[in-house]
């Protein structure tokens, strides 16, 4: 800053703990029945879940201090303006809920999902911690599809590979200049079988491309690309380590 002025930095850490709970239910039904061997057998799943509102224990540590910048850009602290160390309190999380619907057969799976949590009902009662002035409801919509070339009788590596794609739209709980920020994205992925045809374990690879925010009203928009890598280990009695040895 100029003569007689100092820069200010602020650090806040809010640690939250305590168990939470959620409930859910789903129903599986039949859309079309198979009358011939080659017919598709379409079924559906409809489900709902709720994460109950809960009160969680919280500890806050925050520090506000003034500093000056050296000629090389290094920060030199001056005075501590405010300091809170381990102040205890509580955080009241609002209810979250969602709905889903899927149709599937031996080769295809198509799913729709909706989720919502009203963050404007969030309450934080912890010394030294202040919420952003504007919070809204976080809402997300997602549509996805999965294709398995070989269906239920898949044998080769390609026939057992799962191909996935989807689109999503999300409204963030933060508001900037009175407007809620949105995110839109597309996803692509593969689920590759591991080892031989007797295993259900998989290697999963996914990519999400999208953008957040808006350029309207001098706001910020960012484009992003996320990569996801994971393993799914599903034990099966047909796998090698479950087979009883004939010779010990």
PDB file of N, CA and C in Angstrom, residues 35-83:
ATOM      1  N   UNK A  35     -40.131 -62.116 -24.914  1.00  0.00           N
ATOM      2  CA  UNK A  35     -40.929 -63.232 -25.434  1.00  0.00           C
ATOM      3  C   UNK A  35     -40.094 -64.169 -26.294  1.00  0.00           C
ATOM      4  N   UNK A  36     -38.963 -63.643 -26.817  1.00  0.00           N
ATOM      5  CA  UNK A  36     -38.022 -64.459 -27.581  1.00  0.00           C
ATOM      6  C   UNK A  36     -36.622 -64.262 -27.014  1.00  0.00           C
ATOM      7  N   UNK A  37     -35.738 -65.168 -27.302  1.00  0.00           N
ATOM      8  CA  UNK A  37     -34.389 -65.126 -26.761  1.00  0.00           C
ATOM      9  C   UNK A  37     -33.661 -63.849 -27.133  1.00  0.00           C
ATOM     10  N   UNK A  38     -33.903 -63.349 -28.372  1.00  0.00           N
ATOM     11  CA  UNK A  38     -33.182 -62.174 -28.851  1.00  0.00           C
ATOM     12  C   UNK A  38     -33.846 -60.856 -28.453  1.00  0.00           C
ATOM     13  N   UNK A  39     -34.994 -60.903 -27.801  1.00  0.00           N
ATOM     14  CA  UNK A  39     -35.689 -59.678 -27.407  1.00  0.00           C
ATOM     15  C   UNK A  39     -34.947 -58.966 -26.274  1.00  0.00           C
ATOM     16  N   UNK A  40     -35.062 -57.622 -26.261  1.00  0.00           N
ATOM     17  CA  UNK A  40     -34.527 -56.835 -25.151  1.00  0.00           C
ATOM     18  C   UNK A  40     -35.477 -56.888 -23.963  1.00  0.00           C
ATOM     19  N   UNK A  41     -34.902 -57.014 -22.777  1.00  0.00           N
ATOM     20  CA  UNK A  41     -35.688 -57.038 -21.546  1.00  0.00           C
ATOM     21  C   UNK A  41     -35.450 -55.725 -20.804  1.00  0.00           C
ATOM     22  N   UNK A  42     -36.322 -54.737 -21.029  1.00  0.00           N
ATOM     23  CA  UNK A  42     -36.150 -53.414 -20.433  1.00  0.00           C
ATOM     24  C   UNK A  42     -36.773 -53.371 -19.044  1.00  0.00           C
ATOM     25  N   UNK A  43     -36.005 -52.842 -18.086  1.00  0.00           N
ATOM     26  CA  UNK A  43     -36.485 -52.671 -16.720  1.00  0.00           C
ATOM     27  C   UNK A  43     -36.211 -51.232 -16.280  1.00  0.00           C
ATOM     28  N   UNK A  44     -36.747 -50.844 -15.130  1.00  0.00           N
ATOM     29  CA  UNK A  44     -36.534 -49.485 -14.628  1.00  0.00           C
ATOM     30  C   UNK A  44     -36.287 -49.509 -13.130  1.00  0.00           C
ATOM     31  N   UNK A  45     -35.613 -48.460 -12.660  1.00  0.00           N
ATOM     32  CA  UNK A  45     -35.398 -48.232 -11.233  1.00  0.00           C
ATOM     33  C   UNK A  45     -35.773 -46.789 -10.931  1.00  0.00           C
ATOM     34  N   UNK A  46     -36.591 -46.570  -9.928  1.00  0.00           N
ATOM     35  CA  UNK A  46     -36.900 -45.222  -9.458  1.00  0.00           C
ATOM     36  C   UNK A  46     -36.513 -45.153  -7.982  1.00  0.00           C
ATOM     37  N   UNK A  47     -35.843 -44.082  -7.602  1.00  0.00           N
ATOM     38  CA  UNK A  47     -35.359 -43.991  -6.231  1.00  0.00           C
ATOM     39  C   UNK A  47     -35.351 -42.571  -5.700  1.00  0.00           C
ATOM     40  N   UNK A  48     -35.209 -42.451  -4.394  1.00  0.00           N
ATOM     41  CA  UNK A  48     -35.140 -41.148  -3.728  1.00  0.00           C
ATOM     42  C   UNK A  48     -34.279 -41.287  -2.482  1.00  0.00           C
ATOM     43  N   UNK A  49     -33.636 -40.190  -2.088  1.00  0.00           N
ATOM     44  CA  UNK A  49     -32.837 -40.201  -0.868  1.00  0.00           C
ATOM     45  C   UNK A  49     -32.982 -38.861  -0.162  1.00  0.00           C
ATOM     46  N   UNK A  50     -32.666 -38.858   1.110  1.00  0.00           N
ATOM     47  CA  UNK A  50     -32.651 -37.618   1.894  1.00  0.00           C
ATOM     48  C   UNK A  50     -31.517 -37.699   2.905  1.00  0.00           C
ATOM     49  N   UNK A  51     -30.708 -36.635   2.964  1.00  0.00           N
ATOM     50  CA  UNK A  51     -29.703 -36.495   4.013  1.00  0.00           C
ATOM     51  C   UNK A  51     -30.282 -35.557   5.055  1.00  0.00           C
ATOM     52  N   UNK A  52     -30.526 -36.082   6.226  1.00  0.00           N
ATOM     53  CA  UNK A  52     -31.270 -35.357   7.242  1.00  0.00           C
ATOM     54  C   UNK A  52     -30.502 -34.136   7.742  1.00  0.00           C
ATOM     55  N   UNK A  53     -31.252 -33.087   8.072  1.00  0.00           N
ATOM     56  CA  UNK A  53     -30.640 -31.910   8.694  1.00  0.00           C
ATOM     57  C   UNK A  53     -29.990 -32.332  10.008  1.00  0.00           C
ATOM     58  N   UNK A  54     -28.808 -31.800  10.288  1.00  0.00           N
ATOM     59  CA  UNK A  54     -28.079 -32.244  11.472  1.00  0.00           C
ATOM     60  C   UNK A  54     -27.242 -31.110  12.043  1.00  0.00           C
ATOM     61  N   UNK A  55     -26.971 -31.216  13.340  1.00  0.00           N
ATOM     62  CA  UNK A  55     -26.135 -30.239  14.034  1.00  0.00           C
ATOM     63  C   UNK A  55     -24.769 -30.872  14.285  1.00  0.00           C
ATOM     64  N   UNK A  56     -23.706 -30.222  13.793  1.00  0.00           N
ATOM     65  CA  UNK A  56     -22.355 -30.766  13.873  1.00  0.00           C
ATOM     66  C   UNK A  56     -21.476 -29.905  14.770  1.00  0.00           C
ATOM     67  N   UNK A  57     -20.531 -30.545  15.441  1.00  0.00           N
ATOM     68  CA  UNK A  57     -19.558 -29.815  16.245  1.00  0.00           C
ATOM     69  C   UNK A  57     -18.524 -29.166  15.325  1.00  0.00           C
ATOM     70  N   UNK A  58     -18.083 -27.965  15.685  1.00  0.00           N
ATOM     71  CA  UNK A  58     -17.137 -27.237  14.834  1.00  0.00           C
ATOM     72  C   UNK A  58     -16.120 -26.493  15.683  1.00  0.00           C
ATOM     73  N   UNK A  59     -14.890 -26.409  15.161  1.00  0.00           N
ATOM     74  CA  UNK A  59     -13.811 -25.637  15.785  1.00  0.00           C
ATOM     75  C   UNK A  59     -13.254 -24.664  14.757  1.00  0.00           C
ATOM     76  N   UNK A  60     -13.053 -23.425  15.178  1.00  0.00           N
ATOM     77  CA  UNK A  60     -12.588 -22.390  14.259  1.00  0.00           C
ATOM     78  C   UNK A  60     -11.255 -21.805  14.718  1.00  0.00           C
ATOM     79  N   UNK A  61     -10.346 -21.667  13.769  1.00  0.00           N
ATOM     80  CA  UNK A  61      -9.095 -20.946  13.991  1.00  0.00           C
ATOM     81  C   UNK A  61      -8.979 -19.884  12.909  1.00  0.00           C
ATOM     82  N   UNK A  62      -8.809 -18.637  13.295  1.00  0.00           N
ATOM     83  CA  UNK A  62      -8.723 -17.562  12.308  1.00  0.00           C
ATOM     84  C   UNK A  62      -7.660 -16.555  12.727  1.00  0.00           C
ATOM     85  N   UNK A  63      -7.048 -15.950  11.709  1.00  0.00           N
ATOM     86  CA  UNK A  63      -5.987 -14.972  11.946  1.00  0.00           C
ATOM     87  C   UNK A  63      -6.098 -13.869  10.910  1.00  0.00           C
ATOM     88  N   UNK A  64      -6.106 -12.629  11.378  1.00  0.00           N
ATOM     89  CA  UNK A  64      -6.075 -11.455  10.504  1.00  0.00           C
ATOM     90  C   UNK A  64      -4.870 -10.622  10.909  1.00  0.00           C
ATOM     91  N   UNK A  65      -3.988 -10.352   9.950  1.00  0.00           N
ATOM     92  CA  UNK A  65      -2.810  -9.548  10.277  1.00  0.00           C
ATOM     93  C   UNK A  65      -2.498  -8.568   9.146  1.00  0.00           C
ATOM     94  N   UNK A  66      -1.793  -7.510   9.489  1.00  0.00           N
ATOM     95  CA  UNK A  66      -1.360  -6.525   8.500  1.00  0.00           C
ATOM     96  C   UNK A  66       0.078  -6.834   8.100  1.00  0.00           C
ATOM     97  N   UNK A  67       0.449  -6.428   6.873  1.00  0.00           N
ATOM     98  CA  UNK A  67       1.801  -6.688   6.394  1.00  0.00           C
ATOM     99  C   UNK A  67       2.191  -5.651   5.352  1.00  0.00           C
ATOM    100  N   UNK A  68       3.478  -5.576   5.096  1.00  0.00           N
ATOM    101  CA  UNK A  68       4.000  -4.721   4.027  1.00  0.00           C
ATOM    102  C   UNK A  68       4.739  -5.606   3.038  1.00  0.00           C
ATOM    103  N   UNK A  69       4.786  -5.155   1.806  1.00  0.00           N
ATOM    104  CA  UNK A  69       5.476  -5.891   0.759  1.00  0.00           C
ATOM    105  C   UNK A  69       6.879  -5.343   0.568  1.00  0.00           C
ATOM    106  N   UNK A  70       7.855  -6.252   0.544  1.00  0.00           N
ATOM    107  CA  UNK A  70       9.216  -5.841   0.261  1.00  0.00           C
ATOM    108  C   UNK A  70       9.417  -5.606  -1.225  1.00  0.00           C
ATOM    109  N   UNK A  71      10.585  -5.155  -1.579  1.00  0.00           N
ATOM    110  CA  UNK A  71      10.873  -4.859  -2.975  1.00  0.00           C
ATOM    111  C   UNK A  71      10.802  -6.070  -3.877  1.00  0.00           C
ATOM    112  N   UNK A  72      10.997  -7.280  -3.303  1.00  0.00           N
ATOM    113  CA  UNK A  72      10.945  -8.514  -4.095  1.00  0.00           C
ATOM    114  C   UNK A  72       9.582  -9.191  -4.025  1.00  0.00           C
ATOM    115  N   UNK A  73       8.612  -8.538  -3.375  1.00  0.00           N
ATOM    116  CA  UNK A  73       7.282  -9.118  -3.267  1.00  0.00           C
ATOM    117  C   UNK A  73       7.068  -9.984  -2.049  1.00  0.00           C
ATOM    118  N   UNK A  74       8.068 -10.081  -1.172  1.00  0.00           N
ATOM    119  CA  UNK A  74       7.952 -10.875   0.043  1.00  0.00           C
ATOM    120  C   UNK A  74       7.111 -10.121   1.071  1.00  0.00           C
ATOM    121  N   UNK A  75       6.203 -10.841   1.781  1.00  0.00           N
ATOM    122  CA  UNK A  75       5.346 -10.229   2.790  1.00  0.00           C
ATOM    123  C   UNK A  75       6.073 -10.169   4.138  1.00  0.00           C
ATOM    124  N   UNK A  76       6.060  -8.995   4.764  1.00  0.00           N
ATOM    125  CA  UNK A  76       6.642  -8.818   6.090  1.00  0.00           C
ATOM    126  C   UNK A  76       5.516  -8.453   7.061  1.00  0.00           C
ATOM    127  N   UNK A  77       5.147  -9.375   8.001  1.00  0.00           N
ATOM    128  CA  UNK A  77       4.051  -9.112   8.933  1.00  0.00           C
ATOM    129  C   UNK A  77       4.335  -7.890   9.802  1.00  0.00           C
ATOM    130  N   UNK A  78       3.255  -7.158  10.125  1.00  0.00           N
ATOM    131  CA  UNK A  78       3.378  -5.983  10.996  1.00  0.00           C
ATOM    132  C   UNK A  78       2.669  -6.236  12.325  1.00  0.00           C
ATOM    133  N   UNK A  79       1.350  -6.287  12.294  1.00  0.00           N
ATOM    134  CA  UNK A  79       0.575  -6.440  13.525  1.00  0.00           C
ATOM    135  C   UNK A  79      -0.512  -7.495  13.329  1.00  0.00           C
ATOM    136  N   UNK A  80      -0.883  -8.139  14.444  1.00  0.00           N
ATOM    137  CA  UNK A  80      -2.020  -9.061  14.448  1.00  0.00           C
ATOM    138  C   UNK A  80      -3.282  -8.265  14.754  1.00  0.00           C
ATOM    139  N   UNK A  81      -4.201  -8.256  13.804  1.00  0.00           N
ATOM    140  CA  UNK A  81      -5.444  -7.497  13.970  1.00  0.00           C
ATOM    141  C   UNK A  81      -6.458  -8.295  14.771  1.00  0.00           C
ATOM    142  N   UNK A  82      -6.573  -9.593  14.484  1.00  0.00           N
ATOM    143  CA  UNK A  82      -7.520 -10.448  15.205  1.00  0.00           C
ATOM    144  C   UNK A  82      -6.998 -11.877  15.174  1.00  0.00           C
ATOM    145  N   UNK A  83      -7.226 -12.616  16.282  1.00  0.00           N
ATOM    146  CA  UNK A  83      -6.773 -14.004  16.348  1.00  0.00           C
ATOM    147  C   UNK A  83      -7.747 -14.811  17.189  1.00  0.00           C
TER     148      UNK A  83
END
